[in-house]
XYZ file of C-alpha atoms in Angstrom:
291
model
C -0.299 0.222 -0.175
C 2.686 2.625 1.150
C 4.582 1.421 -2.596
C 1.311 2.402 -3.902
C 1.419 5.792 -2.425
C 4.857 5.928 -3.291
C 4.655 5.208 -7.231
C 1.253 8.186 -7.390
C 3.589 10.683 -5.525
C 5.775 10.961 -7.038
C 3.003 10.790 -11.215
C 2.047 13.981 -9.409
C 5.338 15.366 -8.716
C 5.843 15.108 -12.581
C 3.363 16.470 -13.778
C 3.547 19.583 -11.399
C 7.284 20.354 -12.543
C 5.711 19.804 -16.234
C 3.283 21.623 -16.520
C 5.281 24.762 -14.440
C 8.004 23.901 -17.409
C 5.281 24.311 -19.965
C 3.912 27.888 -18.110
C 7.229 29.949 -18.123
C 7.949 28.231 -21.357
C 4.694 29.555 -22.691
C 5.246 32.854 -20.572
C 9.407 33.086 -22.486
C 6.970 33.399 -25.617
C 5.027 34.978 -25.547
C 6.945 38.389 -23.742
C 10.307 37.725 -25.167
C 10.637 41.482 -27.909
C 11.454 41.154 -31.841
C 14.752 42.535 -30.414
C 15.259 39.298 -28.437
C 14.202 36.795 -30.523
C 17.088 34.753 -32.128
C 17.085 33.892 -36.159
C 16.949 29.970 -36.812
C 19.984 28.690 -38.995
C 18.556 26.808 -41.745
C 22.518 25.188 -41.330
C 21.992 23.955 -37.655
C 19.293 25.404 -35.688
C 21.454 23.715 -32.428
C 23.548 26.989 -33.105
C 24.063 30.436 -34.859
C 27.560 32.217 -35.603
C 28.841 34.778 -34.360
C 28.993 38.297 -34.389
C 31.739 38.515 -36.171
C 31.370 35.086 -38.586
C 28.971 35.061 -41.310
C 25.724 33.171 -42.664
C 27.192 30.551 -44.806
C 26.052 30.452 -48.919
C 22.982 28.330 -49.108
C 24.802 26.796 -53.079
C 27.861 26.458 -51.331
C 31.906 28.529 -52.435
C 32.282 30.389 -55.417
C 34.900 28.592 -56.251
C 33.046 25.663 -56.667
C 29.756 26.385 -58.350
C 31.257 29.048 -60.936
C 33.083 25.547 -62.072
C 30.276 23.096 -62.655
C 28.984 25.768 -65.317
C 29.411 28.537 -67.454
C 27.983 31.730 -67.208
C 24.875 32.936 -69.325
C 24.581 35.848 -68.556
C 25.636 37.128 -71.976
C 23.138 35.070 -74.023
C 20.490 36.710 -71.465
C 20.988 39.948 -71.814
C 21.106 39.501 -76.070
C 17.920 38.146 -75.222
C 16.177 40.364 -72.730
C 17.720 43.752 -73.177
C 15.471 45.761 -71.086
C 15.500 43.209 -67.989
C 19.573 41.424 -67.746
C 22.215 44.708 -67.696
C 25.944 43.845 -67.897
C 27.500 47.150 -68.526
C 26.138 51.217 -68.836
C 27.678 52.939 -71.507
C 30.655 52.457 -73.782
C 30.757 56.563 -74.590
C 31.633 58.139 -71.341
C 33.930 57.361 -68.363
C 32.217 55.798 -65.490
C 32.080 52.663 -63.885
C 31.256 50.765 -61.038
C 32.387 48.927 -58.489
C 30.048 46.475 -56.677
C 30.543 44.143 -53.908
C 28.582 40.554 -52.923
C 27.807 38.303 -50.274
C 27.767 40.568 -47.716
C 27.391 42.399 -45.539
C 30.268 40.293 -43.449
C 31.500 41.913 -40.163
C 35.434 40.585 -40.828
C 35.070 42.326 -44.667
C 32.892 44.696 -45.444
C 34.208 47.422 -42.667
C 37.361 47.068 -44.158
C 35.285 47.623 -48.040
C 33.837 50.808 -46.464
C 36.985 53.040 -45.261
C 39.204 51.920 -48.566
C 35.705 53.601 -50.571
C 35.343 56.389 -47.459
C 39.457 57.016 -47.877
C 39.530 58.037 -52.003
C 35.033 59.107 -51.873
C 33.609 56.846 -53.986
C 30.028 55.173 -54.607
C 29.541 51.583 -55.361
C 27.093 48.705 -54.902
C 26.064 45.570 -53.282
C 24.280 43.330 -53.580
C 23.437 41.905 -50.037
C 22.154 38.702 -48.997
C 19.084 38.981 -47.054
C 19.985 36.482 -44.041
C 23.541 38.089 -43.331
C 22.063 42.298 -43.411
C 19.439 40.444 -41.047
C 22.329 39.408 -38.407
C 23.386 42.767 -39.351
C 21.789 45.829 -39.728
C 24.012 48.196 -38.464
C 26.441 47.370 -41.161
C 23.881 46.537 -43.624
C 22.838 51.142 -42.279
C 26.224 51.665 -42.426
C 26.844 50.590 -46.150
C 23.217 53.360 -46.712
C 24.142 56.637 -44.338
C 27.549 55.703 -46.804
C 26.354 56.602 -49.949
C 25.940 52.776 -51.390
C 22.964 51.515 -52.655
C 21.874 48.375 -52.122
C 21.228 45.321 -53.869
C 18.997 42.275 -53.859
C 21.679 39.523 -53.304
C 18.752 36.625 -52.116
C 18.088 35.735 -49.277
C 20.487 32.410 -48.859
C 22.284 32.752 -51.937
C 20.335 29.235 -52.974
C 21.564 28.003 -57.123
C 18.815 29.811 -59.001
C 19.843 27.144 -62.278
C 20.468 23.928 -60.138
C 17.167 24.249 -56.874
C 14.857 25.070 -60.366
C 11.866 26.461 -59.497
C 10.281 29.857 -59.659
C 8.701 29.384 -56.366
C 12.340 29.331 -54.770
C 13.492 32.325 -57.026
C 9.667 34.385 -55.699
C 10.572 33.279 -51.991
C 14.399 34.100 -52.077
C 13.443 37.754 -53.454
C 10.788 39.304 -51.720
C 12.124 37.412 -48.343
C 14.791 39.635 -49.064
C 12.990 42.680 -50.252
C 11.730 43.159 -47.249
C 14.161 42.111 -44.573
C 15.652 44.584 -46.461
C 13.514 47.281 -46.956
C 12.955 46.606 -42.463
C 16.703 47.787 -42.801
C 17.299 50.634 -44.882
C 14.117 51.792 -45.627
C 13.072 51.184 -49.188
C 12.928 48.155 -51.702
C 16.088 48.654 -53.640
C 15.055 47.611 -57.753
C 18.106 45.336 -58.981
C 18.802 42.243 -58.735
C 21.883 39.951 -58.757
C 21.275 35.985 -59.036
C 24.444 34.033 -56.856
C 27.311 32.527 -59.339
C 25.595 34.393 -62.588
C 22.969 31.766 -62.682
C 19.472 32.658 -64.609
C 17.481 31.024 -67.220
C 14.956 32.463 -69.382
C 11.545 32.228 -67.887
C 13.930 33.338 -63.501
C 14.516 36.538 -65.903
C 11.505 36.849 -67.042
C 9.991 36.699 -63.816
C 12.680 39.086 -62.722
C 10.472 41.140 -65.210
C 7.544 40.765 -63.729
C 8.296 41.553 -60.294
C 10.125 44.919 -61.860
C 14.063 44.197 -61.075
C 16.952 44.806 -63.324
C 18.532 41.933 -63.022
C 22.855 43.375 -62.408
C 25.208 41.289 -64.000
C 28.967 42.392 -64.687
C 31.271 43.348 -68.243
C 34.843 42.859 -65.183
C 34.660 40.037 -63.521
C 38.115 40.605 -60.599
C 38.214 36.885 -59.628
C 38.781 37.574 -56.411
C 36.332 34.773 -55.418
C 39.462 32.537 -56.430
C 41.060 31.054 -53.153
C 45.204 32.323 -53.858
C 45.255 34.753 -55.710
C 47.172 38.042 -54.163
C 46.153 41.652 -54.019
C 48.289 42.479 -56.596
C 46.608 40.081 -59.520
C 43.007 40.695 -58.338
C 43.921 44.604 -59.203
C 45.290 42.652 -62.753
C 42.780 41.388 -63.863
C 40.289 44.839 -62.805
C 42.580 47.493 -64.382
C 44.148 44.875 -67.676
C 39.797 44.993 -68.808
C 38.896 47.718 -67.167
C 36.988 49.295 -70.305
C 33.981 52.619 -70.192
C 30.708 51.338 -68.364
C 32.086 48.518 -66.845
C 30.569 47.342 -64.500
C 33.207 45.613 -61.997
C 32.434 42.406 -59.883
C 33.860 42.096 -56.551
C 33.147 40.438 -52.784
C 32.847 41.879 -49.510
C 31.593 38.169 -48.317
C 33.254 34.969 -47.839
C 32.724 31.788 -46.244
C 33.842 30.688 -42.932
C 37.082 29.539 -44.945
C 37.133 32.249 -47.469
C 39.984 35.716 -47.493
C 38.381 38.560 -48.478
C 41.768 40.928 -47.019
C 43.069 40.785 -50.394
C 40.077 42.212 -52.194
C 39.905 45.059 -49.629
C 43.721 45.531 -50.439
C 43.577 45.627 -54.479
C 41.198 48.530 -53.736
C 43.793 51.073 -52.794
C 45.505 49.505 -55.936
C 42.466 49.475 -59.002
C 41.464 53.220 -57.669
C 43.187 55.434 -57.994
C 45.057 54.076 -60.861
C 41.693 54.660 -62.467
C 40.819 57.913 -60.752
C 44.477 58.637 -62.388
C 43.133 57.616 -66.333
C 40.696 60.003 -65.623
C 37.981 57.233 -64.642
C 34.875 58.997 -62.467
C 32.889 55.669 -60.007
C 29.771 55.829 -59.940
C 26.887 53.406 -58.518
C 24.796 51.577 -61.131
C 21.626 53.475 -60.891
C 23.469 56.029 -61.952
C 25.852 54.136 -65.279
C 22.399 51.834 -65.876
C 20.409 55.921 -64.925
C 17.930 53.426 -63.385
C 15.670 54.255 -60.024
C 17.528 52.575 -56.916
C 14.832 51.745 -54.749
C 10.732 51.182 -55.909
C 8.306 54.227 -55.310
């Protein structure tokens, strides 16, 4: 009899304990503010990156993806000249620096420092998840006179994943995220790895986006390139109206220090040659934000 009473008391105690825990969890869930809420990362729901890390690229490192298939952006630009752009007018002296995959707390501040030093505006194509993780850094980009574009939320390979719904979800989630942080909705989109197919371009046109590619690739995404090699890739291929591809963001094992150093050679050299640095919207004469 005593043994049965003892078991009953243990069961009652456990039930009371579970009820208390449930109440505490429910209270915490209902009362946490948005600032206190923590994002859930797709790659590891039990851990999130520190303030000095950046969420990874869903499609994988740039160097891996670029070697798998050729770029077809030039063909897409020929098919959709009102939507896709590789460069601006070639009759003037204006060029545009662009940076992908940020904001990255390891390298974006260094890029911004060099741009400020030379009083050069640029265009940053931001990942939604990284902007969400570094909102102050995203705001700093805009506050220092640069403009931003949409570079998807998780940086998937849109051609490999294939579904138009993936594109729409990635674009709209990023647009909402960036608008909440910087206060405007961008009109520009750059596809991860430069990969698109015609139906995706058409859908981007339906969403009132301009697809911004590039005509000069610094190749700063290739491992082991020195700052001198990166600068050489740009300076040897530069032309009036060029849109230059560079990166202020990297994978966990990536390093954009050489990109930052290359800018210290690229910018003054082109300025001495009479080139004027402008943002992509100014180069293409398109709006950078929606009305």
